[in-house]
PDB file of C-alpha atoms in Angstrom:
ATOM      1  CA  MET Z  21       5.240   5.941 -16.735  1.00  0.00           C
ATOM      2  CA  LYS Z  22       3.036   4.465 -14.006  1.00  0.00           C
ATOM      3  CA  LYS Z  23       5.243   5.932 -11.274  1.00  0.00           C
ATOM      4  CA  ALA Z  24       5.186   9.322 -12.987  1.00  0.00           C
ATOM      5  CA  LEU Z  25       1.383   9.338 -13.172  1.00  0.00           C
ATOM      6  CA  LEU Z  26       1.100   8.356  -9.532  1.00  0.00           C
ATOM      7  CA  LEU Z  27       3.543  11.097  -8.510  1.00  0.00           C
ATOM      8  CA  CYS Z  28       1.500  13.669 -10.463  1.00  0.00           C
ATOM      9  CA  PHE Z  29      -1.660  12.569  -8.669  1.00  0.00           C
ATOM     10  CA  LEU Z  30      -0.017  12.854  -5.243  1.00  0.00           C
ATOM     11  CA  CYS Z  31       1.379  16.316  -5.981  1.00  0.00           C
ATOM     12  CA  LEU Z  32      -1.955  17.517  -7.339  1.00  0.00           C
ATOM     13  CA  CYS Z  33      -3.853  16.124  -4.351  1.00  0.00           C
ATOM     14  CA  GLY Z  34      -1.477  17.904  -1.982  1.00  0.00           C
ATOM     15  CA  SER Z  35      -1.893  21.221  -3.753  1.00  0.00           C
ATOM     16  CA  LEU Z  36      -5.679  20.871  -3.780  1.00  0.00           C
ATOM     17  CA  GLN Z  37      -5.803  20.557  -0.023  1.00  0.00           C
ATOM     18  CA  ALA Z  38      -4.155  23.970   0.246  1.00  0.00           C
ATOM     19  CA  GLN Z  39      -6.783  25.661  -1.911  1.00  0.00           C
ATOM     20  CA  GLN Z  40      -9.262  28.075  -0.355  1.00  0.00           C
ATOM     21  CA  PRO Z  41     -12.793  28.222  -1.806  1.00  0.00           C
ATOM     22  CA  SER Z  42     -13.332  31.330  -3.943  1.00  0.00           C
ATOM     23  CA  LYS Z  43     -16.481  33.339  -4.447  1.00  0.00           C
ATOM     24  CA  THR Z  44     -16.969  31.626  -7.780  1.00  0.00           C
ATOM     25  CA  GLY Z  45     -16.476  28.184  -6.214  1.00  0.00           C
ATOM     26  CA  ASN Z  46     -19.704  28.122  -4.162  1.00  0.00           C
ATOM     27  CA  ALA Z  47     -21.500  26.031  -6.796  1.00  0.00           C
ATOM     28  CA  PHE Z  48     -18.805  23.358  -6.470  1.00  0.00           C
ATOM     29  CA  THR Z  49     -18.382  23.318  -2.679  1.00  0.00           C
ATOM     30  CA  SER Z  50     -22.021  22.218  -2.292  1.00  0.00           C
ATOM     31  CA  ALA Z  51     -21.537  19.090  -4.439  1.00  0.00           C
ATOM     32  CA  TYR Z  52     -21.496  15.436  -3.282  1.00  0.00           C
ATOM     33  CA  ALA Z  53     -24.266  16.019  -0.727  1.00  0.00           C
ATOM     34  CA  LYS Z  54     -25.994  13.225   1.187  1.00  0.00           C
ATOM     35  CA  GLY Z  55     -29.186  12.253  -0.639  1.00  0.00           C
ATOM     36  CA  SER Z  56     -27.934  13.112  -4.151  1.00  0.00           C
ATOM     37  CA  TRP Z  57     -27.060  10.744  -7.015  1.00  0.00           C
ATOM     38  CA  SER Z  58     -24.233  10.390  -9.523  1.00  0.00           C
ATOM     39  CA  VAL Z  59     -23.838   8.515 -12.822  1.00  0.00           C
ATOM     40  CA  GLY Z  60     -20.593   8.213 -14.740  1.00  0.00           C
ATOM     41  CA  ILE Z  61     -18.348   6.385 -17.176  1.00  0.00           C
ATOM     42  CA  HIS Z  62     -14.575   5.751 -17.274  1.00  0.00           C
ATOM     43  CA  ALA Z  63     -12.532   4.347 -20.160  1.00  0.00           C
ATOM     44  CA  GLY Z  64      -8.849   3.557 -20.619  1.00  0.00           C
ATOM     45  CA  TYR Z  65      -6.204   1.749 -22.642  1.00  0.00           C
ATOM     46  CA  SER Z  66      -2.990  -0.024 -21.614  1.00  0.00           C
ATOM     47  CA  LYS Z  67      -0.791  -3.012 -22.300  1.00  0.00           C
ATOM     48  CA  GLY Z  68      -2.662  -6.260 -21.575  1.00  0.00           C
ATOM     49  CA  LEU Z  69      -1.802  -8.970 -19.078  1.00  0.00           C
ATOM     50  CA  ILE Z  70      -2.273 -11.960 -21.379  1.00  0.00           C
ATOM     51  CA  LEU Z  71      -2.450 -10.366 -24.836  1.00  0.00           C
ATOM     52  CA  GLU Z  72      -0.751  -7.272 -26.201  1.00  0.00           C
ATOM     53  CA  ASN Z  73      -3.493  -4.634 -25.780  1.00  0.00           C
ATOM     54  CA  ASN Z  74      -6.236  -3.901 -23.228  1.00  0.00           C
ATOM     55  CA  SER Z  75      -9.155  -1.481 -23.376  1.00  0.00           C
ATOM     56  CA  THR Z  76     -11.654  -1.117 -20.530  1.00  0.00           C
ATOM     57  CA  ALA Z  77     -14.905   0.807 -20.083  1.00  0.00           C
ATOM     58  CA  GLN Z  78     -16.693   1.147 -16.726  1.00  0.00           C
ATOM     59  CA  LEU Z  79     -20.205   2.479 -16.061  1.00  0.00           C
ATOM     60  CA  TYR Z  80     -21.604   3.242 -12.620  1.00  0.00           C
ATOM     61  CA  ALA Z  81     -24.576   4.811 -10.842  1.00  0.00           C
ATOM     62  CA  GLY Z  82     -24.784   5.475  -7.122  1.00  0.00           C
ATOM     63  CA  TYR Z  83     -26.330   7.289  -4.172  1.00  0.00           C
ATOM     64  CA  PHE Z  84     -24.504   9.467  -1.627  1.00  0.00           C
ATOM     65  CA  ILE Z  85     -25.299   7.853   1.730  1.00  0.00           C
ATOM     66  CA  ALA Z  86     -23.258  10.615   3.416  1.00  0.00           C
ATOM     67  CA  ASN Z  87     -21.565  13.793   2.237  1.00  0.00           C
ATOM     68  CA  ARG Z  88     -18.810  12.731  -0.241  1.00  0.00           C
ATOM     69  CA  LEU Z  89     -19.453   8.946   0.175  1.00  0.00           C
ATOM     70  CA  LEU Z  90     -21.227   7.154  -2.681  1.00  0.00           C
ATOM     71  CA  LEU Z  91     -22.386   3.530  -2.839  1.00  0.00           C
ATOM     72  CA  GLY Z  92     -23.770   2.080  -6.033  1.00  0.00           C
ATOM     73  CA  LEU Z  93     -23.601  -0.467  -8.830  1.00  0.00           C
ATOM     74  CA  GLY Z  94     -20.947  -0.683 -11.529  1.00  0.00           C
ATOM     75  CA  ALA Z  95     -20.584  -2.613 -14.794  1.00  0.00           C
ATOM     76  CA  SER Z  96     -17.395  -3.136 -16.805  1.00  0.00           C
ATOM     77  CA  GLY Z  97     -16.462  -4.378 -20.238  1.00  0.00           C
ATOM     78  CA  SER Z  98     -12.850  -5.250 -21.013  1.00  0.00           C
ATOM     79  CA  GLN Z  99     -11.136  -6.557 -24.132  1.00  0.00           C
ATOM     80  CA  GLU Z 100      -7.591  -7.786 -24.687  1.00  0.00           C
ATOM     81  CA  TRP Z 101      -6.373  -8.562 -28.168  1.00  0.00           C
ATOM     82  CA  PHE Z 102      -3.409  -9.583 -30.272  1.00  0.00           C
ATOM     83  CA  ARG Z 103      -4.033  -9.698 -34.017  1.00  0.00           C
ATOM     84  CA  SER Z 104      -7.076 -12.000 -34.466  1.00  0.00           C
ATOM     85  CA  VAL Z 105      -7.119 -13.267 -30.865  1.00  0.00           C
ATOM     86  CA  ARG Z 106      -9.698 -11.658 -28.543  1.00  0.00           C
ATOM     87  CA  SER Z 107     -10.305 -12.019 -24.812  1.00  0.00           C
ATOM     88  CA  GLN Z 108     -13.554 -10.379 -23.652  1.00  0.00           C
ATOM     89  CA  THR Z 109     -14.741  -9.880 -20.077  1.00  0.00           C
ATOM     90  CA  TYR Z 110     -18.055  -8.478 -18.791  1.00  0.00           C
ATOM     91  CA  THR Z 111     -18.697  -7.944 -15.081  1.00  0.00           C
ATOM     92  CA  VAL Z 112     -21.128  -6.219 -12.701  1.00  0.00           C
ATOM     93  CA  GLY Z 113     -21.045  -5.559  -8.956  1.00  0.00           C
ATOM     94  CA  PRO Z 114     -21.109  -3.052  -6.071  1.00  0.00           C
ATOM     95  CA  ILE Z 115     -18.941   0.066  -6.128  1.00  0.00           C
ATOM     96  CA  ALA Z 116     -17.899   2.665  -3.550  1.00  0.00           C
ATOM     97  CA  ARG Z 117     -16.499   6.124  -4.259  1.00  0.00           C
ATOM     98  CA  TYR Z 118     -15.209   8.710  -1.774  1.00  0.00           C
ATOM     99  CA  GLN Z 119     -14.567  12.355  -2.663  1.00  0.00           C
ATOM    100  CA  ILE Z 120     -11.795  13.749  -0.463  1.00  0.00           C
ATOM    101  CA  SER Z 121     -12.927  17.370  -0.801  1.00  0.00           C
ATOM    102  CA  ARG Z 122     -15.924  19.419  -1.918  1.00  0.00           C
ATOM    103  CA  THR Z 123     -14.035  21.750  -4.234  1.00  0.00           C
ATOM    104  CA  ARG Z 124     -13.915  22.363  -7.965  1.00  0.00           C
ATOM    105  CA  PHE Z 125     -10.912  20.032  -8.191  1.00  0.00           C
ATOM    106  CA  SER Z 126     -11.694  17.088  -5.905  1.00  0.00           C
ATOM    107  CA  PRO Z 127      -9.420  14.036  -5.382  1.00  0.00           C
ATOM    108  CA  PHE Z 128     -11.291  10.730  -5.057  1.00  0.00           C
ATOM    109  CA  LEU Z 129     -10.844   7.031  -4.262  1.00  0.00           C
ATOM    110  CA  THR Z 130     -12.886   4.134  -5.683  1.00  0.00           C
ATOM    111  CA  ALA Z 131     -13.226   0.407  -4.948  1.00  0.00           C
ATOM    112  CA  SER Z 132     -15.350  -2.322  -6.525  1.00  0.00           C
ATOM    113  CA  TYR Z 133     -15.733  -6.096  -6.653  1.00  0.00           C
ATOM    114  CA  GLN Z 134     -17.529  -7.391  -9.737  1.00  0.00           C
ATOM    115  CA  PHE Z 135     -18.619 -10.799 -11.006  1.00  0.00           C
ATOM    116  CA  GLY Z 136     -19.069 -11.887 -14.607  1.00  0.00           C
ATOM    117  CA  SER Z 137     -17.653 -13.991 -17.435  1.00  0.00           C
ATOM    118  CA  ARG Z 138     -14.628 -14.089 -19.689  1.00  0.00           C
ATOM    119  CA  SER Z 139     -14.048 -15.796 -23.048  1.00  0.00           C
ATOM    120  CA  LEU Z 140     -11.105 -16.213 -25.432  1.00  0.00           C
ATOM    121  CA  SER Z 141     -11.697 -16.552 -29.166  1.00  0.00           C
ATOM    122  CA  GLY Z 142      -9.698 -16.586 -32.405  1.00  0.00           C
ATOM    123  CA  GLY Z 143      -6.323 -18.068 -33.190  1.00  0.00           C
ATOM    124  CA  GLU Z 144      -2.866 -16.941 -34.187  1.00  0.00           C
ATOM    125  CA  SER Z 145       0.424 -18.637 -35.063  1.00  0.00           C
ATOM    126  CA  GLN Z 146       3.839 -17.022 -35.020  1.00  0.00           C
ATOM    127  CA  THR Z 147       7.209 -18.413 -36.070  1.00  0.00           C
ATOM    128  CA  THR Z 148       9.910 -18.002 -33.438  1.00  0.00           C
ATOM    129  CA  THR Z 149      13.694 -18.216 -33.759  1.00  0.00           C
ATOM    130  CA  SER Z 150      16.142 -18.557 -30.880  1.00  0.00           C
ATOM    131  CA  ILE Z 151      19.867 -19.162 -30.599  1.00  0.00           C
ATOM    132  CA  VAL Z 152      21.143 -21.515 -27.892  1.00  0.00           C
ATOM    133  CA  ASN Z 153      24.821 -21.786 -26.954  1.00  0.00           C
ATOM    134  CA  THR Z 154      26.059 -25.378 -26.648  1.00  0.00           C
ATOM    135  CA  PRO Z 155      29.510 -26.925 -26.041  1.00  0.00           C
ATOM    136  CA  ASN Z 156      29.697 -27.445 -29.824  1.00  0.00           C
ATOM    137  CA  GLY Z 157      28.787 -23.820 -30.596  1.00  0.00           C
ATOM    138  CA  PRO Z 158      25.594 -21.821 -31.082  1.00  0.00           C
ATOM    139  CA  VAL Z 159      22.522 -23.669 -32.378  1.00  0.00           C
ATOM    140  CA  THR Z 160      19.543 -21.978 -34.054  1.00  0.00           C
ATOM    141  CA  ILE Z 161      16.147 -23.353 -33.043  1.00  0.00           C
ATOM    142  CA  ASN Z 162      13.038 -22.564 -35.086  1.00  0.00           C
ATOM    143  CA  GLY Z 163       9.560 -23.115 -33.682  1.00  0.00           C
ATOM    144  CA  THR Z 164       5.940 -22.005 -33.862  1.00  0.00           C
ATOM    145  CA  ALA Z 165       4.001 -20.331 -31.037  1.00  0.00           C
ATOM    146  CA  ARG Z 166       0.225 -20.800 -31.164  1.00  0.00           C
ATOM    147  CA  ILE Z 167      -2.589 -19.018 -29.352  1.00  0.00           C
ATOM    148  CA  ARG Z 168      -6.091 -20.383 -29.816  1.00  0.00           C
ATOM    149  CA  GLY Z 169      -9.317 -19.680 -27.922  1.00  0.00           C
ATOM    150  CA  THR Z 170     -12.339 -21.930 -27.528  1.00  0.00           C
ATOM    151  CA  GLY Z 171     -14.914 -19.143 -27.245  1.00  0.00           C
ATOM    152  CA  VAL Z 172     -16.332 -20.783 -24.110  1.00  0.00           C
ATOM    153  CA  SER Z 173     -17.149 -18.371 -21.261  1.00  0.00           C
ATOM    154  CA  ARG Z 174     -16.027 -18.968 -17.701  1.00  0.00           C
ATOM    155  CA  SER Z 175     -16.919 -17.176 -14.475  1.00  0.00           C
ATOM    156  CA  VAL Z 176     -14.579 -14.555 -13.028  1.00  0.00           C
ATOM    157  CA  GLY Z 177     -14.454 -12.214 -10.050  1.00  0.00           C
ATOM    158  CA  VAL Z 178     -12.455  -9.000 -10.354  1.00  0.00           C
ATOM    159  CA  PHE Z 179     -11.414  -6.540  -7.640  1.00  0.00           C
ATOM    160  CA  SER Z 180     -10.670  -3.023  -8.829  1.00  0.00           C
ATOM    161  CA  GLY Z 181      -9.647   0.193  -7.137  1.00  0.00           C
ATOM    162  CA  GLY Z 182      -8.549   3.602  -8.244  1.00  0.00           C
ATOM    163  CA  ALA Z 183      -7.462   7.107  -7.343  1.00  0.00           C
ATOM    164  CA  GLY Z 184      -7.841  10.303  -9.275  1.00  0.00           C
ATOM    165  CA  VAL Z 185      -9.010  13.893  -9.505  1.00  0.00           C
ATOM    166  CA  SER Z 186     -12.458  15.155 -10.518  1.00  0.00           C
ATOM    167  CA  ALA Z 187     -12.595  18.596 -12.200  1.00  0.00           C
ATOM    168  CA  GLY Z 188     -15.865  20.547 -12.197  1.00  0.00           C
ATOM    169  CA  ILE Z 189     -17.026  21.830 -15.583  1.00  0.00           C
ATOM    170  CA  SER Z 190     -20.281  23.024 -14.030  1.00  0.00           C
ATOM    171  CA  ALA Z 191     -22.073  22.485 -10.722  1.00  0.00           C
ATOM    172  CA  THR Z 192     -23.325  19.085 -11.967  1.00  0.00           C
ATOM    173  CA  LEU Z 193     -20.906  17.978 -14.713  1.00  0.00           C
ATOM    174  CA  ARG Z 194     -17.369  16.774 -13.916  1.00  0.00           C
ATOM    175  CA  ILE Z 195     -14.375  15.282 -15.734  1.00  0.00           C
ATOM    176  CA  ASP Z 196     -12.310  12.543 -14.038  1.00  0.00           C
ATOM    177  CA  LEU Z 197      -8.634  11.677 -14.524  1.00  0.00           C
ATOM    178  CA  ALA Z 198      -7.837   8.415 -12.733  1.00  0.00           C
ATOM    179  CA  LEU Z 199      -5.336   5.612 -12.318  1.00  0.00           C
ATOM    180  CA  SER Z 200      -7.188   2.285 -12.121  1.00  0.00           C
ATOM    181  CA  TYR Z 201      -5.965  -0.931 -10.477  1.00  0.00           C
ATOM    182  CA  GLN Z 202      -7.556  -4.264 -11.483  1.00  0.00           C
ATOM    183  CA  GLN Z 203      -6.554  -7.598  -9.968  1.00  0.00           C
ATOM    184  CA  TRP Z 204      -6.470 -10.292 -12.684  1.00  0.00           C
ATOM    185  CA  LEU Z 205      -5.212 -13.802 -11.912  1.00  0.00           C
ATOM    186  CA  ASP Z 206      -1.904 -13.285 -10.067  1.00  0.00           C
ATOM    187  CA  GLN Z 207      -1.079  -9.966 -11.709  1.00  0.00           C
ATOM    188  CA  PRO Z 208      -2.458  -6.429 -11.389  1.00  0.00           C
ATOM    189  CA  LEU Z 209      -3.488  -4.362 -14.395  1.00  0.00           C
ATOM    190  CA  ILE Z 210      -2.709  -0.657 -13.829  1.00  0.00           C
ATOM    191  CA  GLN Z 211      -4.337   1.618 -16.367  1.00  0.00           C
ATOM    192  CA  PRO Z 212      -4.784   5.403 -16.803  1.00  0.00           C
ATOM    193  CA  GLN Z 213      -8.433   6.287 -17.422  1.00  0.00           C
ATOM    194  CA  LEU Z 214     -10.470   9.310 -18.450  1.00  0.00           C
ATOM    195  CA  GLY Z 215     -14.076   9.703 -17.323  1.00  0.00           C
ATOM    196  CA  ILE Z 216     -17.100  11.925 -16.940  1.00  0.00           C
ATOM    197  CA  ASN Z 217     -19.778  11.991 -14.240  1.00  0.00           C
ATOM    198  CA  TYR Z 218     -23.026  13.827 -13.678  1.00  0.00           C
ATOM    199  CA  LEU Z 219     -24.478  14.786 -10.295  1.00  0.00           C
ATOM    200  CA  ILE Z 220     -28.246  14.620  -9.741  1.00  0.00           C
ATOM    201  CA  GLY Z 221     -30.315  15.900  -6.824  1.00  0.00           C
ATOM    202  CA  LYS Z 222     -29.988  18.193  -3.862  1.00  0.00           C
ATOM    203  CA  LYS Z 223     -26.879  20.137  -2.860  1.00  0.00           C
ATOM    204  CA  TYR Z 224     -26.047  21.808   0.440  1.00  0.00           C
TER     205      TYR Z 224
END
């Protein structure tokens, strides 16, 4: 599924580069101008790294220091869960976003490094059964797997990046479809996300 999403993004980005601005596209080709602002939110769901499920929401606000290049501040909230067990993470840090084109459908890249805290709470027990082959024949082993959190927060630093396509609904309002990459521990979390952003300020 991840490879399919990435392939769709690459094909769409390639087709967008071949587009020619239309008479009705003038309002969009003046977007992402130096000196303007943008605020937005992304949210997504995927399989978790430690627990079964993961949901993430990311907020950001930034300033275009050059045409198509935004620098700003982002904040994220992430939760992983399995039954009554919950892992919650809250982070904040700098973010950069680059729009590849100034068209109605504009591919973009993002990168961020955020600092914050993570905690694990709740507890769950599950009976497990396994069959082991021995020289005397198969043996059934029953056991209990336990997950229990202390609720104590600890500091974390998370790098995230992403690629996607922004679609203009109006000259200032856009919808984002993105594939987000988050580096957790020794494993990456790759998650499809849907977002919305609003452009503020001058356009030229």
